[in-house]
Amino acid sequence: ALSEGLTETVLQAPPDSVDYLGKWLLNYVKLKREGKAKAKEIAMAEKSMKMINMQAISAAKVQMAMTKSKKAVQEKLKAFNAFLEEVNHTQLYFDRLCQHLSENLVIPNVYLGEKVERPKG
């Protein structure tokens, strides 16, 4: 910085070269500080943009996973409903219903009972 300031002072040949060099050096320091501050702002803005992009990508991945998961559940439910429509036997119906609930609700065991009306008398 000093050599640049001296070169500038010689080229300009001001009446008071010491004063000129002092002001030039002060201005140089001021510009350097502003440049560092600006560079720091730019770096922080770039970091923020990267964070925002990463969050957007993560959100998109989560959304895609949820969509796939939702579609898979819908397909299972559709297949289950199709099966139930074809079943004529009550015990098979209950067995399949319990299996479906255990698999899809993450419950270790499911038990269902059937209410049977007994004739009075």
PDB file of C-alpha atoms in Angstrom:
ATOM      1  CA  ALA A   1       0.000   0.000   0.000  1.00  0.00           C
ATOM      2  CA  LEU A   2       2.810   2.376   0.855  1.00  0.00           C
ATOM      3  CA  SER A   3       4.590   1.803  -2.454  1.00  0.00           C
ATOM      4  CA  GLU A   4       1.319   2.421  -4.337  1.00  0.00           C
ATOM      5  CA  GLY A   5       0.771   5.610  -2.345  1.00  0.00           C
ATOM      6  CA  LEU A   6       4.320   6.846  -3.015  1.00  0.00           C
ATOM      7  CA  THR A   7       3.968   6.082  -6.727  1.00  0.00           C
ATOM      8  CA  GLU A   8       0.675   7.994  -6.854  1.00  0.00           C
ATOM      9  CA  THR A   9       2.239  10.910  -4.955  1.00  0.00           C
ATOM     10  CA  VAL A  10       5.158  11.111  -7.423  1.00  0.00           C
ATOM     11  CA  LEU A  11       2.816  10.929 -10.423  1.00  0.00           C
ATOM     12  CA  GLN A  12       0.482  13.646  -9.064  1.00  0.00           C
ATOM     13  CA  ALA A  13       3.314  15.882  -7.772  1.00  0.00           C
ATOM     14  CA  PRO A  14       1.082  17.768  -5.289  1.00  0.00           C
ATOM     15  CA  PRO A  15       2.388  20.929  -3.515  1.00  0.00           C
ATOM     16  CA  ASP A  16       2.328  19.145  -0.113  1.00  0.00           C
ATOM     17  CA  SER A  17       3.382  15.591  -0.868  1.00  0.00           C
ATOM     18  CA  VAL A  18       3.347  14.434   2.789  1.00  0.00           C
ATOM     19  CA  ASP A  19      -0.244  15.615   3.279  1.00  0.00           C
ATOM     20  CA  TYR A  20      -1.266  14.067  -0.054  1.00  0.00           C
ATOM     21  CA  LEU A  21       0.348  10.719   0.853  1.00  0.00           C
ATOM     22  CA  GLY A  22      -1.339  10.737   4.290  1.00  0.00           C
ATOM     23  CA  LYS A  23      -4.768  11.394   2.794  1.00  0.00           C
ATOM     24  CA  TRP A  24      -4.156   8.790   0.102  1.00  0.00           C
ATOM     25  CA  LEU A  25      -3.228   6.179   2.728  1.00  0.00           C
ATOM     26  CA  LEU A  26      -6.289   7.020   4.870  1.00  0.00           C
ATOM     27  CA  ASN A  27      -8.519   6.718   1.803  1.00  0.00           C
ATOM     28  CA  TYR A  28      -6.821   3.430   0.897  1.00  0.00           C
ATOM     29  CA  VAL A  29      -7.511   1.989   4.371  1.00  0.00           C
ATOM     30  CA  LYS A  30     -11.127   3.212   4.209  1.00  0.00           C
ATOM     31  CA  LEU A  31     -11.658   1.566   0.811  1.00  0.00           C
ATOM     32  CA  LYS A  32     -10.045  -1.675   2.003  1.00  0.00           C
ATOM     33  CA  ARG A  33     -12.328  -1.790   5.049  1.00  0.00           C
ATOM     34  CA  GLU A  34     -15.390  -1.116   2.911  1.00  0.00           C
ATOM     35  CA  GLY A  35     -14.241  -3.781   0.474  1.00  0.00           C
ATOM     36  CA  LYS A  36     -13.798  -6.310   3.292  1.00  0.00           C
ATOM     37  CA  ALA A  37     -17.190  -5.419   4.732  1.00  0.00           C
ATOM     38  CA  LYS A  38     -18.769  -5.753   1.284  1.00  0.00           C
ATOM     39  CA  ALA A  39     -17.000  -9.073   0.723  1.00  0.00           C
ATOM     40  CA  LYS A  40     -18.243 -10.267   4.109  1.00  0.00           C
ATOM     41  CA  GLU A  41     -21.811  -9.239   3.209  1.00  0.00           C
ATOM     42  CA  ILE A  42     -21.554 -11.062  -0.103  1.00  0.00           C
ATOM     43  CA  ALA A  43     -20.183 -14.186   1.596  1.00  0.00           C
ATOM     44  CA  MET A  44     -23.012 -14.124   4.142  1.00  0.00           C
ATOM     45  CA  ALA A  45     -25.603 -13.640   1.400  1.00  0.00           C
ATOM     46  CA  GLU A  46     -24.142 -16.548  -0.570  1.00  0.00           C
ATOM     47  CA  LYS A  47     -24.173 -18.705   2.553  1.00  0.00           C
ATOM     48  CA  SER A  48     -27.817 -17.777   3.169  1.00  0.00           C
ATOM     49  CA  MET A  49     -28.712 -18.637  -0.425  1.00  0.00           C
ATOM     50  CA  LYS A  50     -26.995 -22.009  -0.104  1.00  0.00           C
ATOM     51  CA  MET A  51     -28.946 -22.696   3.098  1.00  0.00           C
ATOM     52  CA  ILE A  52     -32.212 -21.683   1.422  1.00  0.00           C
ATOM     53  CA  ASN A  53     -31.439 -23.905  -1.572  1.00  0.00           C
ATOM     54  CA  MET A  54     -30.583 -26.832   0.700  1.00  0.00           C
ATOM     55  CA  GLN A  55     -33.818 -26.344   2.635  1.00  0.00           C
ATOM     56  CA  ALA A  56     -35.807 -26.188  -0.591  1.00  0.00           C
ATOM     57  CA  ILE A  57     -34.163 -29.369  -1.845  1.00  0.00           C
ATOM     58  CA  SER A  58     -34.817 -31.106   1.491  1.00  0.00           C
ATOM     59  CA  ALA A  59     -38.446 -29.990   1.453  1.00  0.00           C
ATOM     60  CA  ALA A  60     -38.840 -31.264  -2.114  1.00  0.00           C
ATOM     61  CA  LYS A  61     -37.319 -34.630  -1.145  1.00  0.00           C
ATOM     62  CA  VAL A  62     -39.635 -34.921   1.856  1.00  0.00           C
ATOM     63  CA  GLN A  63     -42.624 -34.016  -0.319  1.00  0.00           C
ATOM     64  CA  MET A  64     -41.630 -36.636  -2.899  1.00  0.00           C
ATOM     65  CA  ALA A  65     -41.184 -39.280  -0.196  1.00  0.00           C
ATOM     66  CA  MET A  66     -44.544 -38.412   1.322  1.00  0.00           C
ATOM     67  CA  THR A  67     -46.206 -38.588  -2.090  1.00  0.00           C
ATOM     68  CA  LYS A  68     -44.631 -41.979  -2.789  1.00  0.00           C
ATOM     69  CA  SER A  69     -45.608 -43.209   0.660  1.00  0.00           C
ATOM     70  CA  LYS A  70     -49.156 -41.917   0.253  1.00  0.00           C
ATOM     71  CA  LYS A  71     -49.446 -43.607  -3.143  1.00  0.00           C
ATOM     72  CA  ALA A  72     -48.142 -46.879  -1.707  1.00  0.00           C
ATOM     73  CA  VAL A  73     -50.692 -46.751   1.117  1.00  0.00           C
ATOM     74  CA  GLN A  74     -53.470 -45.964  -1.350  1.00  0.00           C
ATOM     75  CA  GLU A  75     -52.428 -48.923  -3.510  1.00  0.00           C
ATOM     76  CA  LYS A  76     -52.397 -51.256  -0.483  1.00  0.00           C
ATOM     77  CA  LEU A  77     -55.800 -50.024   0.606  1.00  0.00           C
ATOM     78  CA  LYS A  78     -57.180 -50.428  -2.905  1.00  0.00           C
ATOM     79  CA  ALA A  79     -55.874 -54.008  -3.083  1.00  0.00           C
ATOM     80  CA  PHE A  80     -57.244 -54.727   0.382  1.00  0.00           C
ATOM     81  CA  ASN A  81     -60.688 -53.399  -0.509  1.00  0.00           C
ATOM     82  CA  ALA A  82     -60.702 -55.459  -3.712  1.00  0.00           C
ATOM     83  CA  PHE A  83     -59.864 -58.556  -1.682  1.00  0.00           C
ATOM     84  CA  LEU A  84     -62.607 -57.869   0.861  1.00  0.00           C
ATOM     85  CA  GLU A  85     -65.185 -57.533  -1.909  1.00  0.00           C
ATOM     86  CA  GLU A  86     -64.336 -61.027  -3.139  1.00  0.00           C
ATOM     87  CA  VAL A  87     -64.378 -62.749   0.277  1.00  0.00           C
ATOM     88  CA  ASN A  88     -67.483 -64.730   1.181  1.00  0.00           C
ATOM     89  CA  HIS A  89     -66.224 -66.477   4.297  1.00  0.00           C
ATOM     90  CA  THR A  90     -66.511 -64.467   7.540  1.00  0.00           C
ATOM     91  CA  GLN A  91     -63.446 -65.950   9.263  1.00  0.00           C
ATOM     92  CA  LEU A  92     -61.240 -65.311   6.220  1.00  0.00           C
ATOM     93  CA  TYR A  93     -62.583 -61.748   6.111  1.00  0.00           C
ATOM     94  CA  PHE A  94     -61.655 -61.141   9.765  1.00  0.00           C
ATOM     95  CA  ASP A  95     -58.249 -62.812   9.391  1.00  0.00           C
ATOM     96  CA  ARG A  96     -57.381 -60.632   6.400  1.00  0.00           C
ATOM     97  CA  LEU A  97     -58.675 -57.503   8.131  1.00  0.00           C
ATOM     98  CA  CYS A  98     -56.505 -58.223  11.202  1.00  0.00           C
ATOM     99  CA  GLN A  99     -53.469 -58.860   9.000  1.00  0.00           C
ATOM    100  CA  HIS A 100     -54.012 -55.622   7.099  1.00  0.00           C
ATOM    101  CA  LEU A 101     -54.377 -53.594  10.300  1.00  0.00           C
ATOM    102  CA  SER A 102     -51.255 -55.167  11.839  1.00  0.00           C
ATOM    103  CA  GLU A 103     -49.154 -54.480   8.744  1.00  0.00           C
ATOM    104  CA  ASN A 104     -50.305 -50.948   8.063  1.00  0.00           C
ATOM    105  CA  LEU A 105     -50.862 -49.529  11.524  1.00  0.00           C
ATOM    106  CA  VAL A 106     -47.645 -50.961  12.990  1.00  0.00           C
ATOM    107  CA  ILE A 107     -49.560 -52.748  15.718  1.00  0.00           C
ATOM    108  CA  PRO A 108     -48.106 -56.063  16.893  1.00  0.00           C
ATOM    109  CA  ASN A 109     -51.469 -57.835  17.238  1.00  0.00           C
ATOM    110  CA  VAL A 110     -55.002 -57.055  16.255  1.00  0.00           C
ATOM    111  CA  TYR A 111     -58.030 -58.952  17.484  1.00  0.00           C
ATOM    112  CA  LEU A 112     -61.570 -58.512  16.269  1.00  0.00           C
ATOM    113  CA  GLY A 113     -64.698 -60.112  17.517  1.00  0.00           C
ATOM    114  CA  GLU A 114     -67.923 -60.861  15.793  1.00  0.00           C
ATOM    115  CA  LYS A 115     -71.189 -60.110  17.526  1.00  0.00           C
ATOM    116  CA  VAL A 116     -73.530 -62.965  17.037  1.00  0.00           C
ATOM    117  CA  GLU A 117     -77.216 -62.583  17.872  1.00  0.00           C
ATOM    118  CA  ARG A 118     -78.583 -65.669  19.602  1.00  0.00           C
ATOM    119  CA  PRO A 119     -82.250 -66.455  19.310  1.00  0.00           C
ATOM    120  CA  LYS A 120     -84.165 -65.826  22.516  1.00  0.00           C
ATOM    121  CA  GLY A 121     -85.893 -68.679  24.060  1.00  0.00           C
TER     122      GLY A 121
END
